[in-house]
mmCIF file of C-alpha atoms in Angstrom:
data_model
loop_
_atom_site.group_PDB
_atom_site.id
_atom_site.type_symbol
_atom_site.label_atom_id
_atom_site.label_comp_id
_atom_site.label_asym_id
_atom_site.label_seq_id
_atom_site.Cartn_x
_atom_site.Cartn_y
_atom_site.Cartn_z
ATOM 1 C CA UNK A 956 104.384 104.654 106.470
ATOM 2 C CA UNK A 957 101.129 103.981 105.539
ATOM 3 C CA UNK A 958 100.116 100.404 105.938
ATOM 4 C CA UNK A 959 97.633 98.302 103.139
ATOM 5 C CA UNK A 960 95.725 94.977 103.683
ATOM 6 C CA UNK A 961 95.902 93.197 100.234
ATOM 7 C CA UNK A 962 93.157 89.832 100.447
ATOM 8 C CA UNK A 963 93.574 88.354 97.076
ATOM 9 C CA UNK A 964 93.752 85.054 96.778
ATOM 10 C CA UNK A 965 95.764 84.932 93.106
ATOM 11 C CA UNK A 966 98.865 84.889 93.921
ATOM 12 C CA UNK A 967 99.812 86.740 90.434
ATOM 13 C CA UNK A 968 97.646 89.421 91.543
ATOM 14 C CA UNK A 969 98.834 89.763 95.070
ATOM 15 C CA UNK A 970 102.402 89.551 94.017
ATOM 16 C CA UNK A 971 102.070 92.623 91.456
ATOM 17 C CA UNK A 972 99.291 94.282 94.539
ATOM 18 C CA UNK A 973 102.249 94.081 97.035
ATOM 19 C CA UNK A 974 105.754 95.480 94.785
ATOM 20 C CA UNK A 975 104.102 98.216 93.045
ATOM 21 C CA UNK A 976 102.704 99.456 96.622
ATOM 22 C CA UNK A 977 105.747 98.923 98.174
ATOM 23 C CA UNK A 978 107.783 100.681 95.184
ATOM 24 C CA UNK A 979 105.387 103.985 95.898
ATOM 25 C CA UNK A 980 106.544 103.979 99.608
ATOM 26 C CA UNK A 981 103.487 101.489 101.206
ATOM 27 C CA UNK A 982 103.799 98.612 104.081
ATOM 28 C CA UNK A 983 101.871 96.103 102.585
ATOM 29 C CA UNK A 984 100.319 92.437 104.347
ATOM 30 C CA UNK A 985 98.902 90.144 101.972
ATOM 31 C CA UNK A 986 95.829 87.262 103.129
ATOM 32 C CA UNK A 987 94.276 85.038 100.391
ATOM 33 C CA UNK A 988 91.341 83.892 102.680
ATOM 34 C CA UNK A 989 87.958 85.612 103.812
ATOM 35 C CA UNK A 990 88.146 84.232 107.241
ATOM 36 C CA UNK A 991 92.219 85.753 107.467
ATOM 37 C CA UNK A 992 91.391 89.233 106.344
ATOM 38 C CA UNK A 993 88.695 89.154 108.530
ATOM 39 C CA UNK A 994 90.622 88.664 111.508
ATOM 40 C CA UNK A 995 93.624 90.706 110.668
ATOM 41 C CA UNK A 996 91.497 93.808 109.959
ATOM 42 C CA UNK A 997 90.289 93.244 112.905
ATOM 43 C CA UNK A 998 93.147 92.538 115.017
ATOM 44 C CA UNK A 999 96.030 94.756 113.372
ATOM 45 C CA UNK A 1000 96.003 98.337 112.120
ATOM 46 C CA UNK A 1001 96.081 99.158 108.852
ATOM 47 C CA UNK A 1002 95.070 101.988 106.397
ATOM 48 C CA UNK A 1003 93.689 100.988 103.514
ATOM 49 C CA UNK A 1004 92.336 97.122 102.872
ATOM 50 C CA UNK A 1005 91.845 95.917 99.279
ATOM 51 C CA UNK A 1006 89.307 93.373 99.733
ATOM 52 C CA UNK A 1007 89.052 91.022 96.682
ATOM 53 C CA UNK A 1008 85.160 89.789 96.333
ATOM 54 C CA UNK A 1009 85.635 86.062 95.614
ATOM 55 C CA UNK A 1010 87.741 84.464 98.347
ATOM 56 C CA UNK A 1011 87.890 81.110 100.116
ATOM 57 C CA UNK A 1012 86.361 80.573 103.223
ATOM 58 C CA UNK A 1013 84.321 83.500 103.286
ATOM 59 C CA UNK A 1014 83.011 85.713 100.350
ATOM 60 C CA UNK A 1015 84.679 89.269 100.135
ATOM 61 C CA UNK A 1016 81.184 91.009 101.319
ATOM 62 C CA UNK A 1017 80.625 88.964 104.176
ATOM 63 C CA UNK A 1018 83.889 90.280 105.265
ATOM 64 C CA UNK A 1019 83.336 93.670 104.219
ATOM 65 C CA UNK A 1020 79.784 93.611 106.964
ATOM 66 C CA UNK A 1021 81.560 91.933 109.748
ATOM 67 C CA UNK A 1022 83.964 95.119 109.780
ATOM 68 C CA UNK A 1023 81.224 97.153 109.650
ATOM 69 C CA UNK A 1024 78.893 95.759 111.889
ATOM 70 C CA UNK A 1025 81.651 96.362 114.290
ATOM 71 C CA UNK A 1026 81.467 99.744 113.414
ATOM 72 C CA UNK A 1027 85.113 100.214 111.850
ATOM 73 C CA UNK A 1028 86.070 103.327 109.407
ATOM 74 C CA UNK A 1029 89.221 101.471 107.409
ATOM 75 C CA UNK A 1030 88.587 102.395 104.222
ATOM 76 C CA UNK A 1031 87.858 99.181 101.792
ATOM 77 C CA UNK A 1032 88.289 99.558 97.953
ATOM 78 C CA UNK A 1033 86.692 96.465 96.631
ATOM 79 C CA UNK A 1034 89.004 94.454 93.375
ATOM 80 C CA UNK A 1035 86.264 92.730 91.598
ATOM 81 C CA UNK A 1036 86.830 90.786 87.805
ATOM 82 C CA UNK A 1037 82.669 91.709 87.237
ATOM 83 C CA UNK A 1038 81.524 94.233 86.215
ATOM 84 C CA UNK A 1039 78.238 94.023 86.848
ATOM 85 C CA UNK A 1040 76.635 97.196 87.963
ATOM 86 C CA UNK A 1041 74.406 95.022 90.968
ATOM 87 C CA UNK A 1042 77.962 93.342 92.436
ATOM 88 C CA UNK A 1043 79.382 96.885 92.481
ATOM 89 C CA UNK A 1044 76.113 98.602 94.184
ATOM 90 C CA UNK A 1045 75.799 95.644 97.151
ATOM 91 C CA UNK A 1046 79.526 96.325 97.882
ATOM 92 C CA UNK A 1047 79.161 100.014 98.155
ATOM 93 C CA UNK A 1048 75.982 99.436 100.052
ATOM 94 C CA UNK A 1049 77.561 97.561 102.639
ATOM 95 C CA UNK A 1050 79.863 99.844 103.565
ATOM 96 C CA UNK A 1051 82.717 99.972 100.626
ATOM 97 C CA UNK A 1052 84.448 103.019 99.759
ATOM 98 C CA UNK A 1053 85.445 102.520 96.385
ATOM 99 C CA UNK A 1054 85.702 99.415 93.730
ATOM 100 C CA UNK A 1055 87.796 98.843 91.253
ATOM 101 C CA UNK A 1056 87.871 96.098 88.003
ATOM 102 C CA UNK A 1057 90.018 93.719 86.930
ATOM 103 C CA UNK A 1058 92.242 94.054 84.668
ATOM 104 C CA UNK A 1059 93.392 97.235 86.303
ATOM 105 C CA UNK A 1060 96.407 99.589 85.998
ATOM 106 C CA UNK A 1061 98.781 100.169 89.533
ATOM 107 C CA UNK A 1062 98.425 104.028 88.769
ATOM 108 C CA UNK A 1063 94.924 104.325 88.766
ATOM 109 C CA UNK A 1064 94.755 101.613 91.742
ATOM 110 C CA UNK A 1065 97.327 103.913 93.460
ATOM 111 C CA UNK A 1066 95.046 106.645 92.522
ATOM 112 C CA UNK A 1067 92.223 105.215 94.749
ATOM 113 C CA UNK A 1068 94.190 104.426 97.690
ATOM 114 C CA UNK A 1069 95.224 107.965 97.903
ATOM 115 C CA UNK A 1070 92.216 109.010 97.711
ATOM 116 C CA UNK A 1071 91.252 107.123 100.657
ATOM 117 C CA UNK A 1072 94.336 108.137 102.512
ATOM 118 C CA UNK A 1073 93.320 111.969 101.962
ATOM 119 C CA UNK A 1074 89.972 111.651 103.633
ATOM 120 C CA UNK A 1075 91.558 109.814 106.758
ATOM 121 C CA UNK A 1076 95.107 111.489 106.824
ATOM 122 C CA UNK A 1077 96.186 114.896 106.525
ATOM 123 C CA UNK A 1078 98.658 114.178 103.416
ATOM 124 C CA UNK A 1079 102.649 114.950 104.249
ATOM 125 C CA UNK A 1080 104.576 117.494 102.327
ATOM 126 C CA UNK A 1081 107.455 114.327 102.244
ATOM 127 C CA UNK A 1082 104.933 111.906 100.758
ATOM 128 C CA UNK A 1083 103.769 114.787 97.954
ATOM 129 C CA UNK A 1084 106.836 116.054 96.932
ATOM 130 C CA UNK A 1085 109.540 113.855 95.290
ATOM 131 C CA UNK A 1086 113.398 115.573 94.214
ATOM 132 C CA UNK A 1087 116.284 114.142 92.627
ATOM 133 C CA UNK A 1088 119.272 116.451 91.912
ATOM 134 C CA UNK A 1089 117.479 119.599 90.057
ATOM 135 C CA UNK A 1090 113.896 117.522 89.129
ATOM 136 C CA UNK A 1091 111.031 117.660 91.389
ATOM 137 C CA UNK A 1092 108.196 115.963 91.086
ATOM 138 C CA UNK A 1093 104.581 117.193 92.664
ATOM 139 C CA UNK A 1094 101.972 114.545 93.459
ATOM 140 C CA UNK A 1095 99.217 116.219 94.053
ATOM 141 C CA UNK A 1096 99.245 118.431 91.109
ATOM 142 C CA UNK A 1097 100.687 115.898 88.899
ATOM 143 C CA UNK A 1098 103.656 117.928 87.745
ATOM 144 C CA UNK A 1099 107.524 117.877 87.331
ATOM 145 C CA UNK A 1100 109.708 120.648 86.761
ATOM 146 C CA UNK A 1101 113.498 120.251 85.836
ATOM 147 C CA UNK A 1102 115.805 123.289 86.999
ATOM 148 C CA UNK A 1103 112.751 125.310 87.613
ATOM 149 C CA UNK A 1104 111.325 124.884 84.223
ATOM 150 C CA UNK A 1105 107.886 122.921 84.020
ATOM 151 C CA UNK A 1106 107.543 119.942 81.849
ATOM 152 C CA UNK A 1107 104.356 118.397 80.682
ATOM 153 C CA UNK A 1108 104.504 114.533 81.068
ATOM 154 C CA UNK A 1109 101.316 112.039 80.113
ATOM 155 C CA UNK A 1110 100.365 109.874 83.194
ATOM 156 C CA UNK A 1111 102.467 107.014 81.853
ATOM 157 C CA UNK A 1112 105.406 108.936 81.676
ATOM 158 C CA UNK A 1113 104.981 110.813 85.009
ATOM 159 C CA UNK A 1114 104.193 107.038 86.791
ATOM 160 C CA UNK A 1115 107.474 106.263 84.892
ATOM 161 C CA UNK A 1116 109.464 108.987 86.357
ATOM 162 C CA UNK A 1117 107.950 108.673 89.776
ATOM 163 C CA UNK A 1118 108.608 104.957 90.119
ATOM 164 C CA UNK A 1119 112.750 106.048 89.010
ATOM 165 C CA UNK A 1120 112.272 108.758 91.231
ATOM 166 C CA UNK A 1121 111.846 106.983 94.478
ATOM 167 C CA UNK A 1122 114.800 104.140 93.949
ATOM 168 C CA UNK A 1123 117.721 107.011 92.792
ATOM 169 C CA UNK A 1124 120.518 105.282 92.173
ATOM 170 C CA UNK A 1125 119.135 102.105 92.319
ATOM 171 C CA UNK A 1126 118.747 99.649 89.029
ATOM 172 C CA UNK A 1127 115.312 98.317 88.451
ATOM 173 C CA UNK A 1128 114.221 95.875 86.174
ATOM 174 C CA UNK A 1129 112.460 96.482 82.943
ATOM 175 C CA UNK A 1130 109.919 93.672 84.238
ATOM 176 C CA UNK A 1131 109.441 95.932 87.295
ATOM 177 C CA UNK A 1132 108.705 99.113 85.132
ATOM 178 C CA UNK A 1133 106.847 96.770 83.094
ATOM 179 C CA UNK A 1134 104.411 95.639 85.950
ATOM 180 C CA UNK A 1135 104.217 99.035 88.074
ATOM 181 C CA UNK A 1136 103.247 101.118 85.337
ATOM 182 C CA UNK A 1137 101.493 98.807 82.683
ATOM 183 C CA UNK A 1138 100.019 96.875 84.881
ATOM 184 C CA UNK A 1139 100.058 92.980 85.562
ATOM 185 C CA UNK A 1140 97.945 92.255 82.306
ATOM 186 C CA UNK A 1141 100.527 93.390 79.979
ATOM 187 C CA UNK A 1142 102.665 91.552 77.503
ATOM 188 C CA UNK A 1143 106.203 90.871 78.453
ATOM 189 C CA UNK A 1144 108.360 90.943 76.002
ATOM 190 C CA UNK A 1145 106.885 94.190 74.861
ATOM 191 C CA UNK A 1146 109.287 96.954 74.292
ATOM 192 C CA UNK A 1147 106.913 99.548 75.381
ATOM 193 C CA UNK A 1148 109.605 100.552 78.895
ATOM 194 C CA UNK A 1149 112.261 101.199 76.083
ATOM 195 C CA UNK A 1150 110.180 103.663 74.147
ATOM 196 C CA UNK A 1151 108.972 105.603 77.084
ATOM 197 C CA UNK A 1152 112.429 105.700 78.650
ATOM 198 C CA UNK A 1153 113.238 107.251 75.301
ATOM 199 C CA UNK A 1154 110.806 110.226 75.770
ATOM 200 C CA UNK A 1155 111.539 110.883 79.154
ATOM 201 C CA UNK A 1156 114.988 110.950 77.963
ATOM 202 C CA UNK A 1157 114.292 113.501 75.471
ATOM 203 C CA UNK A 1158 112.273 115.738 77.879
ATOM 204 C CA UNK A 1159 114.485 115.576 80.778
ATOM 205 C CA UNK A 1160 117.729 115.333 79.413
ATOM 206 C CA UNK A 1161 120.078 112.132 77.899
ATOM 207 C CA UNK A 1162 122.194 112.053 80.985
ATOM 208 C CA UNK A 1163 119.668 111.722 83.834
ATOM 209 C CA UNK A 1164 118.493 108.140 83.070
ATOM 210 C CA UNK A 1165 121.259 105.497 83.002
ATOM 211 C CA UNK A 1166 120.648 101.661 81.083
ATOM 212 C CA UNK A 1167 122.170 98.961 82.987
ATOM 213 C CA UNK A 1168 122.594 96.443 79.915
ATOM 214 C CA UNK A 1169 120.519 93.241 80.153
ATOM 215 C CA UNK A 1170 118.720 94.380 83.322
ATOM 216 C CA UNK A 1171 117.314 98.425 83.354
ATOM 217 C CA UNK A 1172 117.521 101.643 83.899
ATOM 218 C CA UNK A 1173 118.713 103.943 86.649
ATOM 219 C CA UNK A 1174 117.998 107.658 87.696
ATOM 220 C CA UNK A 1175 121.295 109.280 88.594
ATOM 221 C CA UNK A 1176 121.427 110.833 92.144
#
């Protein structure tokens, strides 16, 4: 299991950072201080470090050169609220491998960290390939066939359907579908998990997804 250093100090932000990595099959560790993530990416292994730029005790980039002064390859995408093309140059140019702004979506930010994963790992077939009864969905090529027959999704509905995919059987929340594919920013009373549950049911068939009144939705095993 592929293991992800979250340093974020808002703890709305960490919280959503460490379930949706944890729903897609990540160990996460969460630090909301410069001088903590500096130690524990020194002193524990990990795969992948989000490093948030503004963080107490020591700025985000100050971190990000005392890893690489001592000449460490764990990949560092940077979470950063400006946008500012100079913040996002001095991170790369000290030794980032990607950046990402906030507000962001958990797909794209799971996206990234794959991405980073790929260049250090030689991906599993396991971690690529999801199945459920007769639907299997492919990763890396972004697609999902059901009984052998191929069925174009849009990203939100494949996150969707990936997120079910990986808790069969279990219930989750509409807050939790809410979050992992929508993203923390999103309104919450928003009916938008309903809808999409609709089309998925529609392309995949009316018996696969189960509601669980007053709490979610289910894939059947």
């Amino acid at each position: 299991m592929n293991r992800i250093l979250i340093a974020e100090d808002e703890p709305r932000i960490s919280a959503f950072l460490k379930k949706g990595l944890e729903a897609n099959g990540f160990a996460t560790t969460v630090v909301e201080d410069g001088n903590g993530a500096a130690y524990l990416a020194r002193s524990q292994d990990f795969d992948v470090m989000l490093l948030d730029l503004v963080l107490p005790g020591k700025h985000g980039l100050k971190v990000l050169e005392e890893i690489r002064d001592r000449g460490e390859q764990l990949p560092i995408i940077i979470l950063t609220a400006f946008d500012d093309v100079q913040d996002k140059v001095a991170g790369l140019e000290a030794g980032a491998d990607d950046y990402i702004t906030k507000p962001f979506r958990l797909e794209e930010l799971i996206a990234r960290v794959r991405v980073q994963l790929r260049k250090t790992h030689s991906p599993q077939k396991e971690e690529m390939l999801l199945q459920v009864g007769n639907i299997v969905l492919d990763l890396r090529k972004r697609q999902v066939q059901v009984a052998k027959r191929l069925v174009e999704l849009p990203i939100r509905e494949f996150t969707l359907l990936e997120m079910l995919m990986r808790h069969p059987g279990e219930v989750i929340s509409r807050e939790d579908l809410l979050n992992h594919v929508w993203g923390y920013d999103y309104e919450p009373n928003s009916n938008i998990v309903d809808v999409y549950i609709g089309y998925l049911r529609k392309k995949l068939g009316n018996k696969l997804i189960e509601t669980v009144r007053g709490i979610g939705y289910r894939l059947r095993e």
